[in-house]
Each structure stands twice: as structure tokens, then as C-alpha cells.
Amino acid sequence: QVLRKCLQRGFALSTGSFLVYEAHKLISGFAEVHASFKVEEVIEQADYLYGSGETEKLYQLLVQHKNSDDAELLWRLARAARDLAQLSSTSAEEKRQLAYEALECARKALEKNESNFAAHKWYGICLSDVGDFEGIKTKIGNAIVIKEHFQRAIELNPKDATTIHLIGIWCYSFAEMPWYQRKIAATLFATPPTSTFQEALRYFHMAEEADPNFYSKNLLFLGKTYLKLNNKKMALLWLSKAKEYPAHTEEDKQV
């Protein structure tokens, strides 16, 4: 009956070739389902390890999938490589290698899915990190691109507190920028990027409203920004919260 229907549609397939064709479709479909299931399984394992603070195990899990076409896997690998680079136990040469690896993974994630907010966020973070190895001129030169990716990430996911915090850090950095860096910026841009501590404070508060007490560093920068604005009472409030924050990660301990 199947062959008759095929012949009625004008196909001239022999019984053997038709069965081979159908078997190929079945196997291909199974492979696609299996691949999809495997990706979900790896992401689930990765998120568990990330939540547990298992940075090295997370990286070892994800680096096996560095040639993946899945943006969700790739941005997680970028994050894992970047987190591994931040550890005090990582050598200077390894930090550099991991920073560039993280940037490449984030770039690939963006290529695979331009609408993935996390890919934009981690591309911006990793591009900033690479600037630490290429000098202040490159870092300042990349500043506008970095902010554009953070802003795009917020457009795609307005409730992501971390990205809102990162724009606050961007604003704080430009508000605090010393005169010699301002001169570099003036040579790179027709209109150099600028910001104020008031603008940085607004973003830090927006991040806290999106997800209260989500990040020790946001609490720290709320305190630091209030200090810059000579409001010691509010600075003490937020610095006390940063001090009392449970130290789950190495960064929390540094804060």
C-alpha cells in the first residue's frame, strides 16, 4: 500500500531502495532526537555543577562540546572558561589562554543564535577581559561594543540582574576614569563615552530590584558608589550587607 501511494505520486522507487530510504529517514530522525536529548542532559549537568561551584569539573564537562552548534552549550563554556581563569590557582599563562578561549566560544554562540541574551552578555564580559591582556587603548576602544552587547542582552531579557549590574560597572568605570585614560578615549572616539556615579548607582539599584541580594559585588558597588557621592550613611548600609553576604565563591570572599 505504501509503495502504491508512492508510485501514484510519481516516484519510481524499487522496493529495496524505498525501504533503504525509509530506514535512513527513521535513523536520521532518531539521531536528531538523541542529539537533542544529549544536549539537554549536558546543560542540566552543567547547571548543577555551576550551582555547586564546581568550576574545574564544569569546564571539563563543557570543553568536550567546544565544536557544538548549540548556543546554550557554547555560552556556558565561555562562562566556565572565564570562571576558571578567575581562580587564584590558575597560572598567568593559563588565564590568558582561557580568556581568549572564552571570547571565541561566546563569539560562536552569538553566530549560532543572535537572539540569545546570555551569548551577548558573555561576549561583552569576555571582550572586556581580553582587553586586560591587550592594553588600556584596546580596552577603551572596545568599550562601546561591550556596552552595546550588554544593552542588547537586557532588551532580550529585561529581568537579568547580572547584565544590569554590568552596565552599572561600565558606568562606574567611566565615571572614575583618570585623566590620562580620558585622553586616550578622546583619540579613539569623535565623542568619547562618558558616565556619572549617579548613573552607575541607578543601574546597581535596578539590578537589586530585579533580583534582591543576588550578587555580593552589586552590594559592594552600591556601597562604593555612595562613597563616591559622599553619602557615608548609605555607603555603610550597603557595605555592611556586602560584608555579611554568605561567601559561596572565591569572588564572594574577595568582596
Short mmCIF file of C-alpha atoms in Angstrom, two decimals:
data_model
loop_
_atom_site.label_atom_id
_atom_site.label_comp_id
_atom_site.label_asym_id
_atom_site.label_seq_id
_atom_site.Cartn_x
_atom_site.Cartn_y
_atom_site.Cartn_z
CA GLN A 1 0.00 0.00 0.00
CA VAL A 2 2.85 2.35 0.83
CA LEU A 3 4.58 1.58 -2.48
CA ARG A 4 1.34 2.07 -4.38
CA LYS A 5 0.88 5.51 -2.82
CA CYS A 6 4.43 6.44 -3.71
CA LEU A 7 4.01 5.30 -7.30
CA GLN A 8 0.76 7.26 -7.55
CA ARG A 9 2.74 10.38 -6.59
CA GLY A 10 5.13 9.71 -9.46
CA PHE A 11 8.03 8.17 -7.53
CA ALA A 12 9.87 5.38 -9.32
CA LEU A 13 11.45 3.69 -6.34
CA SER A 14 12.14 -0.01 -6.20
CA THR A 15 11.02 -1.87 -3.09
CA GLY A 16 14.63 -2.14 -1.88
CA SER A 17 15.55 1.49 -2.44
CA PHE A 18 12.31 2.66 -0.83
CA LEU A 19 12.94 0.61 2.30
CA VAL A 20 16.52 1.91 2.50
CA TYR A 21 15.18 5.45 2.10
CA GLU A 22 12.59 4.97 4.86
CA ALA A 23 15.18 3.36 7.16
CA HIS A 24 17.52 6.31 6.57
CA LYS A 25 14.77 8.77 7.50
CA LEU A 26 13.96 6.80 10.65
CA ILE A 27 17.62 6.62 11.74
CA SER A 28 18.19 10.31 10.95
CA GLY A 29 15.13 11.27 12.97
CA PHE A 30 16.28 9.14 15.90
CA ALA A 31 19.76 10.67 15.72
CA GLU A 32 18.29 14.18 15.85
CA VAL A 33 16.11 13.32 18.86
CA HIS A 34 19.05 11.62 20.57
CA ALA A 35 21.35 14.59 19.91
CA SER A 36 18.72 16.98 21.26
CA PHE A 37 18.25 14.88 24.37
CA LYS A 38 22.00 14.71 24.90
CA VAL A 39 22.35 18.50 24.72
CA GLU A 40 19.62 18.94 27.31
CA GLU A 41 21.30 16.36 29.53
CA VAL A 42 24.68 18.13 29.32
CA ILE A 43 23.07 21.51 30.07
CA GLU A 44 21.33 20.03 33.11
CA GLN A 45 24.63 18.60 34.39
CA ALA A 46 26.41 21.89 33.66
CA ASP A 47 23.86 23.97 35.56
CA TYR A 48 24.10 21.64 38.53
CA LEU A 49 27.91 21.92 38.60
CA TYR A 50 27.72 25.71 38.19
CA GLY A 51 25.29 25.96 41.10
CA SER A 52 27.61 23.78 43.18
CA GLY A 53 30.65 25.95 42.44
CA GLU A 54 32.48 23.06 40.74
CA THR A 55 34.36 25.31 38.30
CA GLU A 56 37.00 22.85 37.09
CA LYS A 57 34.57 19.93 36.69
CA LEU A 58 32.18 22.20 34.82
CA TYR A 59 34.87 23.29 32.39
CA GLN A 60 35.99 19.68 31.80
CA LEU A 61 32.39 18.69 31.06
CA LEU A 62 31.72 21.51 28.61
CA VAL A 63 35.07 21.69 26.80
CA GLN A 64 34.20 18.30 25.25
CA HIS A 65 31.45 20.17 23.35
CA LYS A 66 33.51 23.13 22.11
CA ASN A 67 32.62 22.25 18.48
CA SER A 68 28.90 22.18 19.22
CA ASP A 69 26.40 24.19 17.17
CA ASP A 70 24.26 24.83 20.23
CA ALA A 71 24.45 28.41 21.55
CA GLU A 72 23.29 27.31 25.02
CA LEU A 73 26.28 24.98 25.36
CA LEU A 74 28.72 27.48 23.86
CA TRP A 75 27.91 30.42 26.13
CA ARG A 76 28.08 28.11 29.14
CA LEU A 77 31.54 27.00 28.00
CA ALA A 78 32.56 30.67 27.63
CA ARG A 79 31.39 31.29 31.20
CA ALA A 80 33.15 28.20 32.51
CA ALA A 81 36.45 29.10 30.81
CA ARG A 82 36.18 32.64 32.13
CA ASP A 83 35.39 31.45 35.68
CA LEU A 84 38.36 29.07 35.58
CA ALA A 85 40.61 31.95 34.50
CA GLN A 86 39.45 33.94 37.55
CA LEU A 87 40.64 31.33 40.05
CA SER A 88 43.75 32.27 42.04
CA SER A 89 45.16 28.78 41.43
CA THR A 90 45.19 29.38 37.63
CA SER A 91 48.59 30.45 36.28
CA ALA A 92 49.08 33.73 34.41
CA GLU A 93 49.60 31.96 31.08
CA GLU A 94 46.52 29.79 31.60
CA LYS A 95 44.45 32.89 32.48
CA ARG A 96 45.41 34.46 29.17
CA GLN A 97 44.68 31.30 27.18
CA LEU A 98 41.32 30.80 28.89
CA ALA A 99 40.32 34.44 28.35
CA TYR A 100 40.78 34.14 24.58
CA GLU A 101 39.10 30.72 24.54
CA ALA A 102 36.12 32.15 26.41
CA LEU A 103 35.82 35.04 23.93
CA GLU A 104 35.90 32.65 20.97
CA CYS A 105 33.18 30.46 22.50
CA ALA A 106 30.98 33.49 23.19
CA ARG A 107 31.52 34.71 19.62
CA LYS A 108 30.49 31.30 18.25
CA ALA A 109 27.41 31.29 20.50
CA LEU A 110 26.38 34.65 19.00
CA GLU A 111 26.92 33.32 15.47
CA LYS A 112 24.67 30.36 16.22
CA ASN A 113 21.92 32.43 17.86
CA GLU A 114 21.99 36.22 17.77
CA SER A 115 18.80 36.31 19.86
CA ASN A 116 20.39 34.56 22.83
CA PHE A 117 20.68 37.13 25.61
CA ALA A 118 23.34 35.16 27.52
CA ALA A 119 25.56 34.99 24.43
CA HIS A 120 25.50 38.80 24.24
CA LYS A 121 26.20 39.12 27.95
CA TRP A 122 29.17 36.76 27.97
CA TYR A 123 30.57 38.16 24.74
CA GLY A 124 30.65 41.58 26.39
CA ILE A 125 32.27 40.20 29.55
CA CYS A 126 34.88 38.19 27.66
CA LEU A 127 35.71 41.06 25.31
CA SER A 128 36.38 43.22 28.37
CA ASP A 129 38.60 40.51 29.88
CA VAL A 130 40.72 40.25 26.73
CA GLY A 131 41.33 44.00 26.96
CA ASP A 132 43.27 43.35 30.18
CA PHE A 133 45.87 41.50 28.08
CA GLU A 134 45.90 43.90 25.13
CA GLY A 135 46.33 47.19 26.97
CA ILE A 136 44.26 50.16 28.03
CA LYS A 137 43.89 51.51 24.49
CA THR A 138 42.21 48.31 23.28
CA LYS A 139 40.09 48.09 26.43
CA ILE A 140 38.78 51.62 26.00
CA GLY A 141 38.39 51.09 22.25
CA ASN A 142 36.12 48.08 22.89
CA ALA A 143 34.02 49.92 25.50
CA ILE A 144 31.17 50.98 23.22
CA VAL A 145 30.88 47.50 21.67
CA ILE A 146 30.82 45.95 25.14
CA LYS A 147 28.03 48.26 26.31
CA GLU A 148 26.02 47.60 23.12
CA HIS A 149 26.10 43.86 23.81
CA PHE A 150 25.03 44.39 27.43
CA GLN A 151 22.17 46.61 26.29
CA ARG A 152 21.11 44.03 23.69
CA ALA A 153 21.15 41.35 26.40
CA ILE A 154 18.82 43.49 28.55
CA GLU A 155 16.50 44.06 25.56
CA LEU A 156 16.26 40.28 25.16
CA ASN A 157 15.92 39.62 28.90
CA PRO A 158 14.99 42.75 30.92
CA LYS A 159 14.97 40.82 34.20
CA ASP A 160 18.58 39.61 34.11
CA ALA A 161 20.05 41.36 37.13
CA THR A 162 23.65 40.44 36.28
CA THR A 163 23.60 42.28 32.95
CA ILE A 164 22.03 45.36 34.56
CA HIS A 165 24.83 45.22 37.17
CA LEU A 166 27.43 45.02 34.38
CA ILE A 167 26.15 48.23 32.78
CA GLY A 168 26.46 49.77 36.24
CA ILE A 169 30.10 48.64 36.36
CA TRP A 170 30.62 50.13 32.89
CA CYS A 171 29.21 53.47 34.06
CA TYR A 172 31.23 53.39 37.29
CA SER A 173 34.45 52.71 35.35
CA PHE A 174 33.93 55.68 33.03
CA ALA A 175 32.88 57.96 35.89
CA GLU A 176 36.07 57.01 37.75
CA MET A 177 38.34 57.12 34.69
CA PRO A 178 41.59 59.04 35.33
CA TRP A 179 42.61 61.98 33.12
CA TYR A 180 45.21 60.07 31.10
CA GLN A 181 42.66 57.42 30.12
CA ARG A 182 40.22 60.16 29.14
CA LYS A 183 42.90 61.50 26.78
CA ILE A 184 43.23 58.03 25.21
CA ALA A 185 39.44 57.85 24.80
CA ALA A 186 39.46 61.28 23.13
CA THR A 187 41.90 60.00 20.49
CA LEU A 188 39.79 56.89 19.79
CA PHE A 189 36.31 58.41 19.55
CA ALA A 190 34.90 61.56 18.00
CA THR A 191 32.64 61.70 21.07
CA PRO A 192 34.31 59.74 23.91
CA PRO A 193 31.98 57.65 26.09
CA THR A 194 31.27 59.20 29.49
CA SER A 195 29.15 58.44 32.54
CA THR A 196 28.49 59.54 36.12
CA PHE A 197 28.36 57.88 39.53
CA GLN A 198 24.65 58.79 39.68
CA GLU A 199 24.04 56.77 36.51
CA ALA A 200 26.04 53.82 37.87
CA LEU A 201 24.05 53.97 41.13
CA ARG A 202 20.79 53.83 39.18
CA TYR A 203 21.83 50.62 37.43
CA PHE A 204 23.06 48.97 40.65
CA HIS A 205 19.69 49.72 42.27
CA MET A 206 17.84 48.45 39.18
CA ALA A 207 19.80 45.19 39.42
CA GLU A 208 18.91 44.87 43.11
CA GLU A 209 15.23 45.48 42.33
CA ALA A 210 15.30 42.83 39.58
CA ASP A 211 16.80 40.22 41.95
CA PRO A 212 17.37 41.31 45.58
CA ASN A 213 20.63 40.22 47.22
CA PHE A 214 21.63 38.27 44.09
CA TYR A 215 25.32 39.17 43.98
CA SER A 216 27.87 40.22 46.59
CA LYS A 217 29.65 42.50 44.11
CA ASN A 218 26.49 44.51 43.43
CA LEU A 219 26.19 45.19 47.15
CA LEU A 220 29.85 46.21 47.26
CA PHE A 221 29.49 48.62 44.34
CA LEU A 222 26.37 50.18 45.81
CA GLY A 223 28.50 50.97 48.87
CA LYS A 224 31.46 52.20 46.80
CA THR A 225 29.25 54.41 44.63
CA TYR A 226 27.57 56.00 47.65
CA LEU A 227 31.06 56.72 48.99
CA LYS A 228 31.94 58.45 45.72
CA LEU A 229 28.79 60.54 46.20
CA ASN A 230 29.82 61.36 49.79
CA ASN A 231 26.83 59.59 51.33
CA LYS A 232 28.55 57.66 54.12
CA LYS A 233 25.32 56.56 55.81
CA MET A 234 24.05 54.72 52.71
CA ALA A 235 27.57 53.51 51.92
CA LEU A 236 27.79 51.87 55.34
CA LEU A 237 24.39 50.21 54.84
CA TRP A 238 25.39 48.52 51.56
CA LEU A 239 28.97 47.74 52.58
CA SER A 240 27.61 46.02 55.71
CA LYS A 241 25.33 43.90 53.52
CA ALA A 242 28.32 43.00 51.31
CA LYS A 243 30.35 42.05 54.39
CA GLU A 244 27.56 39.80 55.72
CA TYR A 245 26.91 38.13 52.35
CA PRO A 246 27.45 34.31 52.51
CA ALA A 247 30.76 33.61 50.76
CA HIS A 248 29.96 30.76 48.33
CA THR A 249 32.59 31.60 45.72
CA GLU A 250 36.14 32.88 45.62
CA GLU A 251 34.82 36.21 44.34
CA ASP A 252 32.45 36.45 47.32
CA LYS A 253 35.44 36.01 49.64
CA GLN A 254 37.32 38.77 47.83
CA VAL A 255 34.29 41.06 48.17
#
